[in-house]
Amino acid sequence: MTARSPVGIRPSGGLLGAEVTGIDASADLSSAMPALLEAFARHHLVVLRDQQLTDQQIYEFAQRFGPVEKHKNRDATGTVFGDVHSITNLGANGMPSLRPGVNENYYWHSDKAHEAVPCLLTMLYAVEIPPTGGDTEFADMESAYDALDPEMKARIENLCVEHSWGYMRETITGRAPTDEERVKSPPVVHPLVRVHPDTGRKSLYLGMYCRRIINSPDEDEGRSLLKQLTEHATQPRFIFTHKWQPHDLIFWDNRCLMHRAIANFDLSAHRRVLRRAVVRGKPEWVGRRSQ
Ligand code: OGA
Ligand code: MN
């Protein structure tokens, strides 16, 4: 079987997101790749339902979009994430936990924004989903940019932002990074306004790693501008909510979306287990950077 047929693209009807039907992600997909790439380019979040995938199959599917990223993060047991790894609410003892080892996913972010070369896309496969809730929200940063008034667009055009993994670690998890972690994850600088290499559209590049605007005349003013833009970009009108079903495989474009997990289930009672792979980006996609 090459793919379940016929292949179809079913847009969510909102600003972003589409379900692609008729695809078995573990099959030979050469004939279905154009539809997947088209859905990804147009809708930025692609949902495939009812998949049965091993880690190896997730890895091979992710590789179709580019090289799979390595990770520095560790899970609740202290093990460094593998190429395909779990995102869960489980503690080190394997039980559901109100404060899972990795809880920063519950804050708005774009994956790997703290790296000099942020990633292209993130892929999640639903293994166990709570009976209700456990959703993931996505914010359309291109539409959020478009909706800014011309004065604001002119004001932010050339601003650059320091993104810092250590800053996120301290402000969100309350745990200061170790010296070793600081050396491994130094701050990086990216433009506040990013241009999408495929659509040519501008988008706001924000999220939990943003520490400061480096070329703002006043640091406090820069911080309040970041806050104001984040509040603007995460209004309900720019958000799509993915409601998970077991065996969903989804992937999204980190170049123009922010996302966060929603704690709308009892984290201490229900298991939420996803398998994840991230596909690398390219240096030229982040655009101009000045220090
Ligand atoms: C991620 C992430 C959100 C979720 O895997 O990068 O942010 O809903 N996940 O689990
Ligand atoms: Mn994420």
XYZ file of C-alpha atoms and ligand atoms in Angstrom:
302
model
C 0.000 0.000 0.000
C 1.416 3.392 -0.921
C -1.187 5.389 0.933
C -4.807 5.042 1.875
C -6.617 6.679 -0.962
C -7.863 9.088 -2.016
C -5.641 11.691 -0.353
C -7.561 14.811 0.655
C -6.856 18.101 2.421
C -9.560 19.241 4.825
C -8.798 22.764 6.138
C -9.898 23.469 9.721
C -11.892 26.472 8.509
C -9.909 28.744 10.839
C -6.687 30.643 10.189
C -4.498 27.573 10.364
C -4.578 23.799 10.454
C -5.725 21.087 8.052
C -6.441 17.398 8.301
C -4.920 15.333 5.528
C -6.941 12.186 4.898
C -6.105 8.963 3.087
C -2.549 8.713 4.386
C -0.795 5.927 6.240
C 2.368 7.607 7.550
C 4.158 4.252 7.775
C 3.687 3.501 4.052
C 5.744 4.493 1.023
C 4.488 8.041 0.646
C 6.218 9.243 -2.503
C 2.894 9.891 -4.257
C 1.346 11.559 -1.192
C 4.233 13.909 -0.332
C 3.048 16.764 -2.613
C -0.297 16.914 -0.759
C 1.436 16.835 2.629
C 3.860 19.583 1.620
C 1.060 21.682 0.175
C -1.034 21.326 3.342
C 2.000 22.222 5.453
C 2.849 25.305 3.355
C -0.741 26.586 3.327
C -2.063 25.616 6.722
C 1.122 25.262 8.838
C -0.386 22.562 11.072
C -1.116 19.137 9.563
C -3.186 16.481 11.318
C -3.206 12.799 10.299
C -5.717 10.676 12.225
C -5.663 6.956 13.112
C -1.968 6.241 12.627
C -0.246 3.128 13.995
C 3.414 4.029 14.323
C 6.544 2.703 15.952
C 9.335 5.118 16.907
C 11.287 3.986 13.861
C 8.326 4.820 11.612
C 7.909 8.246 13.245
C 11.621 8.852 12.647
C 11.406 7.803 9.007
C 8.309 9.932 8.414
C 9.993 12.971 10.012
C 13.089 12.422 7.815
C 10.953 13.035 4.749
C 10.871 16.711 5.737
C 14.549 17.075 6.642
C 17.202 15.860 9.102
C 15.886 14.980 12.560
C 17.233 17.159 15.407
C 19.296 15.991 18.361
C 18.351 17.306 21.814
C 20.049 18.596 24.952
C 16.960 18.441 27.199
C 16.459 15.694 29.749
C 13.271 13.906 30.739
C 11.932 13.462 34.300
C 14.376 10.616 34.926
C 17.378 12.733 33.819
C 17.870 10.908 30.506
C 18.740 13.093 27.496
C 15.921 13.032 24.911
C 16.495 10.608 22.042
C 15.705 11.465 18.396
C 12.148 10.255 19.039
C 11.251 10.870 22.670
C 8.277 11.238 25.011
C 6.409 14.368 26.029
C 4.394 13.399 29.099
C 2.911 14.548 32.375
C 4.586 11.619 34.134
C 7.033 12.092 36.987
C 10.270 10.156 37.534
C 8.180 7.370 39.130
C 6.139 6.980 35.919
C 2.945 8.274 37.548
C 0.835 11.267 36.402
C 2.090 14.387 38.127
C 0.831 17.931 38.727
C 4.396 19.146 38.248
C 5.908 16.938 35.549
C 9.676 17.198 34.944
C 9.089 19.098 31.707
C 6.335 21.679 32.264
C 7.543 24.603 30.144
C 5.428 23.336 27.245
C 2.447 24.916 29.004
C 3.755 28.418 28.086
C 3.653 30.044 24.634
C 6.771 29.279 22.630
C 8.266 28.290 19.299
C 10.456 25.188 19.520
C 14.233 25.688 19.559
C 13.946 29.496 19.373
C 16.820 29.475 21.892
C 19.106 27.862 19.303
C 21.150 29.810 16.755
C 19.356 27.810 14.053
C 15.770 27.147 15.193
C 13.936 24.122 13.851
C 11.582 23.710 10.904
C 8.810 21.583 12.379
C 7.791 19.516 15.367
C 5.942 16.221 15.082
C 3.837 14.692 17.876
C 2.169 11.289 17.922
C -0.563 10.653 20.507
C -0.053 7.434 22.458
C -2.191 8.148 25.537
C -4.599 11.075 25.833
C -6.689 12.075 28.883
C -10.453 11.308 28.633
C -11.107 15.020 28.042
C -8.819 18.003 27.489
C -5.042 17.946 27.214
C -5.338 20.149 24.104
C -2.578 21.993 22.258
C -3.065 25.598 21.144
C -1.413 27.226 18.131
C -1.131 30.964 17.455
C -0.805 32.240 13.882
C 2.062 34.718 14.046
C 1.698 35.790 10.391
C -1.904 36.896 10.863
C -0.940 38.512 14.177
C 1.769 40.497 12.372
C -0.576 41.494 9.543
C -3.105 42.848 12.055
C -0.634 45.313 13.614
C -1.107 48.949 12.697
C 1.435 50.545 10.318
C 3.066 52.565 13.132
C 3.750 49.428 15.153
C 5.067 47.588 12.081
C 7.495 50.463 11.456
C 8.527 50.544 15.130
C 9.436 46.855 15.310
C 10.824 46.356 11.806
C 14.508 46.266 12.776
C 14.327 45.108 16.384
C 16.283 42.056 17.512
C 15.500 39.876 20.512
C 17.705 37.864 22.809
C 16.289 34.342 23.294
C 17.701 32.475 26.237
C 17.104 28.903 27.382
C 18.550 29.816 30.800
C 16.155 32.752 31.153
C 13.203 30.441 30.382
C 14.529 27.915 32.853
C 14.772 30.473 35.633
C 11.530 32.348 35.007
C 9.300 29.371 34.244
C 10.591 26.373 36.136
C 12.206 28.424 38.937
C 15.378 26.336 38.572
C 18.522 28.248 37.679
C 20.541 26.572 34.930
C 23.751 24.899 36.035
C 27.091 26.324 34.835
C 27.365 23.416 32.426
C 23.890 24.162 31.022
C 24.762 27.855 30.613
C 27.808 26.918 28.556
C 25.820 24.419 26.478
C 22.912 26.826 25.803
C 24.191 30.407 25.467
C 21.682 33.149 24.553
C 21.083 33.819 20.851
C 19.678 36.788 18.948
C 16.919 36.647 16.332
C 14.940 39.328 14.518
C 11.577 40.130 16.121
C 10.008 40.067 12.653
C 10.759 36.912 10.692
C 10.102 36.375 6.998
C 8.769 32.947 6.040
C 10.994 31.493 3.301
C 8.080 29.803 1.485
C 5.172 32.223 1.892
C 7.239 35.436 1.978
C 4.946 36.628 4.785
C 6.260 38.385 7.859
C 5.544 37.026 11.321
C 6.265 37.893 14.944
C 8.951 35.735 16.552
C 8.130 35.634 20.262
C 7.718 33.163 23.127
C 8.983 32.125 26.529
C 12.690 32.294 25.633
C 12.516 36.050 24.824
C 14.631 37.856 27.369
C 15.007 41.371 25.989
C 15.046 43.501 22.885
C 18.723 44.174 22.348
C 18.417 47.319 20.239
C 15.611 49.045 22.128
C 16.708 52.402 23.584
C 15.264 51.423 26.943
C 15.274 47.853 28.302
C 12.032 48.207 30.329
C 10.279 49.690 27.340
C 11.533 46.744 25.253
C 10.189 44.282 27.793
C 6.767 45.898 27.860
C 6.725 45.897 24.055
C 7.388 42.125 24.047
C 4.541 41.676 26.532
C 2.187 43.852 24.483
C 2.992 41.978 21.244
C 2.554 38.601 22.956
C -0.853 39.628 24.301
C -1.802 40.816 20.821
C -0.627 37.609 19.098
C -2.356 35.253 21.522
C -5.846 36.708 21.269
C -8.471 34.028 20.580
C -8.871 35.294 16.993
C -5.341 34.105 16.130
C -5.570 30.734 17.888
C -6.451 27.240 16.701
C -6.941 24.496 19.296
C -6.037 20.933 18.431
C -8.207 18.456 20.355
C -6.322 15.191 20.498
C -7.518 11.732 19.655
C -5.318 8.712 20.354
C -3.180 7.837 17.287
C -3.181 11.393 15.913
C 0.066 12.344 14.220
C 0.454 16.104 13.879
C 3.246 18.379 12.735
C 3.530 22.151 12.649
C 5.681 24.950 11.278
C 7.702 26.599 14.048
C 8.710 29.412 11.685
C 5.292 31.072 11.874
C 3.348 29.490 14.762
C 3.664 29.603 18.526
C 2.143 26.808 20.565
C 1.490 25.631 24.097
C -0.040 22.665 25.887
C -3.220 23.382 27.868
C -3.632 21.995 31.373
C -7.382 21.493 30.919
C -7.348 18.027 32.491
C -6.395 16.621 35.871
C -2.639 16.239 35.452
C -2.349 14.291 38.700
C -4.911 11.658 37.612
C -4.633 11.035 33.863
C -1.765 10.027 31.618
C -0.856 12.149 28.599
C 1.880 10.525 26.529
C 3.053 11.733 23.126
C 6.061 10.720 21.044
C 7.972 13.595 19.482
C 10.485 14.254 16.720
C 11.799 17.642 15.568
C 13.105 18.487 12.093
C 16.068 20.839 11.746
C 15.840 24.310 10.195
C 18.317 26.212 8.022
C 20.463 29.201 9.029
C 19.134 31.393 6.224
C 15.532 31.050 7.483
C 16.106 33.145 10.615
C 17.058 36.171 8.580
C 19.105 39.155 9.593
C 20.798 39.032 12.964
C 22.712 41.847 14.555
C 24.473 41.766 17.895
C 6.288 20.254 22.133
C 5.186 20.930 22.848
C 2.882 20.742 23.493
C 1.925 19.672 23.941
O 6.255 19.016 22.021
O 7.184 20.959 21.644
O 5.285 22.093 23.128
O 0.707 19.929 23.838
N 4.111 20.185 23.119
O 2.377 18.641 24.412
Mn 7.007 22.959 22.068
